[in-house]
XYZ file of C-alpha atoms in Angstrom:
341
model
C -0.116 -0.028 -0.113
C 1.418 3.840 -0.971
C 1.641 5.820 1.757
C 0.903 9.547 1.471
C 3.936 12.080 2.273
C 2.152 15.606 1.565
C 4.796 18.596 2.145
C 3.577 21.041 4.473
C 0.429 23.049 3.032
C -0.880 26.272 3.746
C 0.898 29.655 3.509
C 2.901 29.768 6.718
C 6.436 30.249 7.373
C 7.334 26.965 6.997
C 5.031 25.955 4.199
C 6.219 24.469 0.614
C 4.456 27.320 -0.775
C 6.697 29.741 0.587
C 9.975 27.627 0.864
C 10.484 25.813 -2.805
C 13.246 27.930 -3.957
C 15.704 25.333 -4.331
C 13.428 23.448 -6.673
C 12.378 26.377 -8.410
C 16.052 26.424 -9.188
C 16.275 22.304 -10.343
C 13.028 23.444 -12.865
C 14.562 26.598 -14.077
C 18.010 24.944 -14.890
C 16.217 22.212 -16.395
C 14.198 24.418 -19.149
C 16.553 24.513 -21.943
C 16.794 20.342 -21.638
C 13.008 20.065 -21.623
C 12.823 22.507 -24.762
C 15.704 20.742 -26.703
C 13.352 17.189 -25.631
C 10.006 18.778 -27.215
C 11.855 20.661 -30.406
C 14.125 17.999 -31.418
C 12.610 14.438 -30.532
C 8.866 15.208 -30.052
C 6.548 14.673 -33.128
C 2.932 15.293 -32.819
C 1.834 14.489 -36.348
C 3.062 10.975 -35.673
C 0.767 10.772 -32.439
C -2.145 12.653 -33.288
C -4.863 11.370 -36.066
C -8.480 12.493 -35.891
C -8.100 14.414 -32.806
C -5.876 17.532 -32.554
C -6.158 17.398 -28.588
C -2.812 17.062 -26.975
C -2.851 16.002 -23.301
C 0.197 17.074 -20.863
C 0.636 15.656 -17.146
C 2.713 16.724 -13.987
C 3.261 13.835 -11.747
C 3.690 14.556 -8.336
C 3.237 18.343 -8.464
C 2.752 18.904 -5.256
C 1.655 22.592 -3.997
C 3.157 26.081 -4.793
C 3.658 27.738 -7.821
C 7.109 25.940 -9.314
C 4.714 22.735 -11.130
C 2.793 25.778 -13.119
C 5.553 27.599 -14.227
C 7.090 24.224 -15.466
C 3.918 23.655 -16.819
C 3.442 26.786 -18.939
C 6.954 26.229 -20.338
C 6.178 22.859 -21.832
C 3.039 24.526 -23.190
C 4.449 27.473 -24.421
C 7.658 25.269 -26.346
C 4.864 22.771 -27.597
C 2.915 26.105 -28.914
C 6.336 27.678 -30.469
C 6.938 24.380 -31.902
C 3.489 23.406 -33.621
C 2.538 26.928 -34.239
C 0.835 25.895 -37.868
C -1.202 23.150 -36.229
C -4.340 24.169 -34.334
C -4.012 22.220 -30.905
C -6.503 21.786 -27.964
C -3.987 21.864 -25.297
C -5.179 20.097 -22.029
C -2.475 20.073 -18.707
C -3.541 17.839 -15.727
C -1.749 17.787 -12.641
C -1.178 15.039 -9.675
C -0.644 14.712 -6.247
C -1.472 13.553 -2.854
C -5.192 13.712 -2.170
C -4.138 16.016 1.040
C -2.850 18.682 -1.391
C -5.636 20.676 -2.626
C -3.911 22.240 -5.738
C -7.199 23.137 -7.598
C -7.575 25.772 -5.578
C -3.801 26.781 -5.498
C -4.308 26.799 -9.285
C -7.354 29.140 -9.188
C -5.160 31.806 -7.006
C -1.925 31.841 -9.002
C -1.859 34.621 -11.765
C -1.248 32.380 -14.560
C -3.111 31.660 -18.264
C -5.726 28.938 -16.981
C -7.186 28.232 -20.892
C -5.153 25.118 -20.883
C -5.339 23.609 -17.729
C -8.161 21.013 -17.320
C -7.882 19.721 -13.476
C -5.926 18.292 -10.453
C -6.102 14.271 -10.454
C -5.732 13.214 -6.908
C -3.367 9.857 -6.245
C 0.071 8.470 -6.159
C 2.106 9.215 -9.313
C 3.222 5.500 -9.102
C 0.027 3.804 -10.038
C -2.454 4.303 -12.900
C -4.194 7.728 -12.994
C -5.371 8.270 -16.745
C -7.044 6.228 -19.516
C -5.278 4.161 -22.105
C -3.439 6.005 -24.505
C -4.456 9.576 -23.654
C -1.546 11.299 -22.761
C 1.113 12.863 -25.011
C 3.694 14.405 -22.806
C 4.217 13.675 -18.853
C 6.733 15.822 -16.679
C 7.510 15.201 -13.399
C 9.781 17.699 -11.335
C 11.311 16.832 -7.973
C 9.020 13.928 -7.233
C 10.702 10.628 -8.735
C 12.988 10.051 -5.860
C 10.084 9.768 -3.518
C 9.434 5.806 -3.033
C 6.021 4.527 -2.752
C 6.898 3.299 1.284
C 10.076 2.599 3.532
C 11.737 -0.722 2.437
C 10.461 -3.354 5.315
C 13.676 -4.505 5.568
C 15.057 -1.753 7.628
C 12.688 -2.649 10.364
C 13.857 -5.809 11.125
C 16.386 -5.855 13.893
C 17.802 -9.166 13.300
C 18.667 -8.164 9.833
C 21.895 -6.622 8.483
C 19.592 -4.174 6.894
C 18.497 -2.578 10.191
C 19.060 1.323 10.034
C 19.886 1.512 13.841
C 20.483 5.308 14.612
C 20.325 6.202 11.207
C 17.047 7.707 8.975
C 18.526 7.504 5.331
C 20.967 5.387 3.442
C 23.793 7.833 2.788
C 26.082 6.753 5.748
C 24.180 3.132 6.061
C 25.859 -0.291 4.971
C 25.382 -1.495 1.636
C 22.827 -3.972 2.703
C 20.729 -0.762 3.653
C 21.479 0.930 0.344
C 20.333 -2.224 -1.626
C 17.304 -2.130 0.252
C 16.349 1.251 -0.954
C 17.666 0.289 -4.487
C 15.267 -2.993 -4.375
C 12.538 -0.745 -3.346
C 13.116 1.888 -6.133
C 13.187 -0.447 -8.434
C 10.012 -2.019 -7.592
C 8.401 1.165 -7.649
C 9.867 2.027 -11.032
C 8.468 -0.896 -12.220
C 4.723 0.189 -11.659
C 5.481 3.497 -12.430
C 6.612 2.583 -16.105
C 4.091 -0.005 -16.651
C 1.411 2.592 -15.413
C 2.973 5.533 -18.007
C 3.464 2.957 -20.689
C -0.372 2.206 -20.551
C -1.198 5.905 -20.754
C 1.088 7.310 -22.820
C 0.471 7.263 -26.457
C 3.088 5.829 -28.883
C 5.499 8.556 -29.929
C 4.544 10.401 -26.528
C 7.340 11.701 -24.167
C 8.073 11.872 -20.397
C 10.697 13.847 -18.998
C 11.801 14.227 -15.471
C 14.241 15.873 -12.943
C 15.631 14.744 -9.728
C 17.550 16.263 -7.495
C 20.692 13.832 -6.524
C 23.853 13.282 -4.288
C 23.924 16.491 -2.276
C 20.325 16.101 -0.604
C 21.378 13.037 0.618
C 23.923 14.452 3.314
C 21.508 17.514 3.876
C 18.660 14.920 5.045
C 20.740 13.488 7.724
C 21.458 16.610 9.523
C 18.080 15.877 10.631
C 18.870 12.123 11.974
C 21.819 13.941 13.895
C 19.291 16.367 15.666
C 17.136 13.174 16.624
C 19.914 11.277 18.077
C 20.766 14.807 19.840
C 17.206 14.381 21.631
C 18.002 10.476 22.305
C 21.800 11.396 23.886
C 19.713 13.910 26.180
C 17.123 11.550 27.309
C 14.512 13.560 25.540
C 13.598 11.022 22.913
C 13.195 7.189 23.083
C 16.039 5.780 20.608
C 13.782 3.123 19.267
C 11.697 5.599 17.812
C 14.632 6.774 15.877
C 15.431 3.176 15.017
C 12.101 2.852 13.314
C 12.126 6.003 11.105
C 13.539 6.054 7.710
C 12.844 8.449 5.060
C 11.338 7.246 1.689
C 13.434 8.636 -0.756
C 16.015 7.258 -2.953
C 18.095 9.494 -5.394
C 18.568 7.334 -8.807
C 21.986 7.915 -10.522
C 22.060 7.449 -14.473
C 22.758 3.939 -13.888
C 20.156 3.498 -11.684
C 17.561 4.831 -14.150
C 19.354 3.132 -17.340
C 18.576 -0.485 -15.507
C 14.864 0.384 -14.531
C 13.930 1.947 -18.343
C 15.528 -0.767 -19.937
C 13.953 -3.467 -18.104
C 10.858 -2.131 -18.623
C 11.298 -2.303 -22.146
C 8.617 0.194 -23.304
C 10.628 3.378 -23.444
C 13.450 4.520 -25.338
C 16.136 6.691 -23.450
C 16.562 9.849 -25.846
C 18.378 12.159 -23.252
C 20.161 11.420 -19.996
C 22.187 13.841 -18.028
C 23.454 14.340 -14.850
C 23.722 18.241 -14.779
C 25.583 20.562 -12.447
C 23.451 23.997 -12.790
C 24.742 26.967 -11.068
C 22.749 27.311 -7.728
C 22.671 30.642 -5.962
C 21.601 28.610 -2.632
C 24.852 26.378 -2.787
C 27.031 29.069 -4.372
C 26.239 31.223 -1.101
C 26.679 28.197 0.874
C 23.024 29.058 2.308
C 22.199 26.615 4.517
C 19.661 28.028 6.276
C 17.306 27.942 3.057
C 18.058 24.605 2.394
C 17.171 23.586 5.874
C 13.863 25.396 5.642
C 13.097 23.910 2.695
C 13.921 20.361 3.922
C 11.578 21.381 6.922
C 8.654 21.995 4.471
C 8.980 18.664 2.991
C 10.097 16.511 5.797
C 8.044 17.985 8.798
C 4.910 15.868 7.931
C 6.843 12.878 8.313
C 8.565 13.825 11.173
C 4.972 14.656 12.887
C 3.307 11.191 11.439
C 6.105 9.494 13.790
C 7.549 11.572 16.439
C 4.759 13.557 17.286
C 4.427 17.652 16.954
C 6.917 18.858 19.752
C 9.585 16.914 18.795
C 9.172 17.368 15.161
C 9.292 21.301 15.901
C 12.470 20.661 18.430
C 14.003 18.464 15.867
C 13.540 21.119 12.878
C 14.753 24.146 15.253
C 17.711 22.318 15.929
C 18.807 21.458 12.658
C 18.265 25.268 11.788
C 20.690 25.902 14.348
C 23.259 23.559 12.620
C 23.324 25.918 9.807
C 26.847 27.170 10.239
C 28.063 23.495 10.474
C 25.922 22.710 7.265
C 27.492 25.810 5.863
C 31.129 24.693 6.382
C 30.235 21.000 5.121
C 28.806 22.712 1.937
C 32.183 24.320 1.283
C 34.318 21.343 2.179
C 32.437 19.507 -0.386
C 32.477 21.324 -3.107
C 29.092 22.670 -2.813
C 28.029 21.671 -6.241
C 24.324 21.735 -7.326
C 23.614 18.353 -9.033
C 20.234 17.355 -10.510
C 19.598 13.896 -13.025
C 17.600 15.051 -16.046
C 15.919 12.313 -18.152
C 13.987 12.380 -21.407
C 12.072 9.266 -22.626
C 9.931 8.210 -25.471
C 7.371 5.746 -25.713
C 7.926 2.851 -27.788
């Protein structure tokens, strides 16, 4: 069963709406690659026959304006390439049921004429009718797993992730458990998209890469600080793991080739310029991660502990900035463009 992990909603100081600047950088940095994929690889005339309806989906869009700007870019490039064809463009958004992106959509100052609706549900499984989608886009969502690998909770297993909340500094058995869960999820994901996307249709997605692995672990160190001070039972930390895996190009190539329904048109591990990384702005990153992770922390530890963990991690900003400088501080993202065979 897929578990829901929505971001902080609303318009508060720690909402995702107000704290998704690093994700915006990822999306903006990928715009040229998205454009190149559409201009160079997308062939509307092959996909469309009697109907001129062209459907676009954003998968795992979350809340906030970023996803709408990303979709507007896709719409603009499609219109630019096919300016001599009358297309009826429809755009759909999909994310957790808890995320009220339809209300958010109505509040944003954007061109609404192409936007059809929001479709609640996990992006891993089926969402749309067979052969109904022409272009799929996923920004900053593909690294979310449907659930935490169950092996991590077995105290008698070498995959027991004692004292840690992610796989960054864990043993190889823990890493392999994350990879196995990622591969299972992507098999479901690609099978679903293969049913929904028309032959010749395209799918592009962007995922943050390795720098995020270490950053989330600072939240784990704050949890262990509370354990060492006697304020938190260690067993609660041992039973908490983040459901995220940041795939490498090799990981992605493996799952695409195993599925066999899509061809890899373009894949790149890019190092875009980042204002927040260049300035080693650890505070912005930690507040952003709070907006992403706080719901998970509240669900497992309760609101009081979650609040203290987030506050303590923010106090580590200087330490985190030092780590960012010492490790090169490069922003890194994986861009993938696929075509339905």
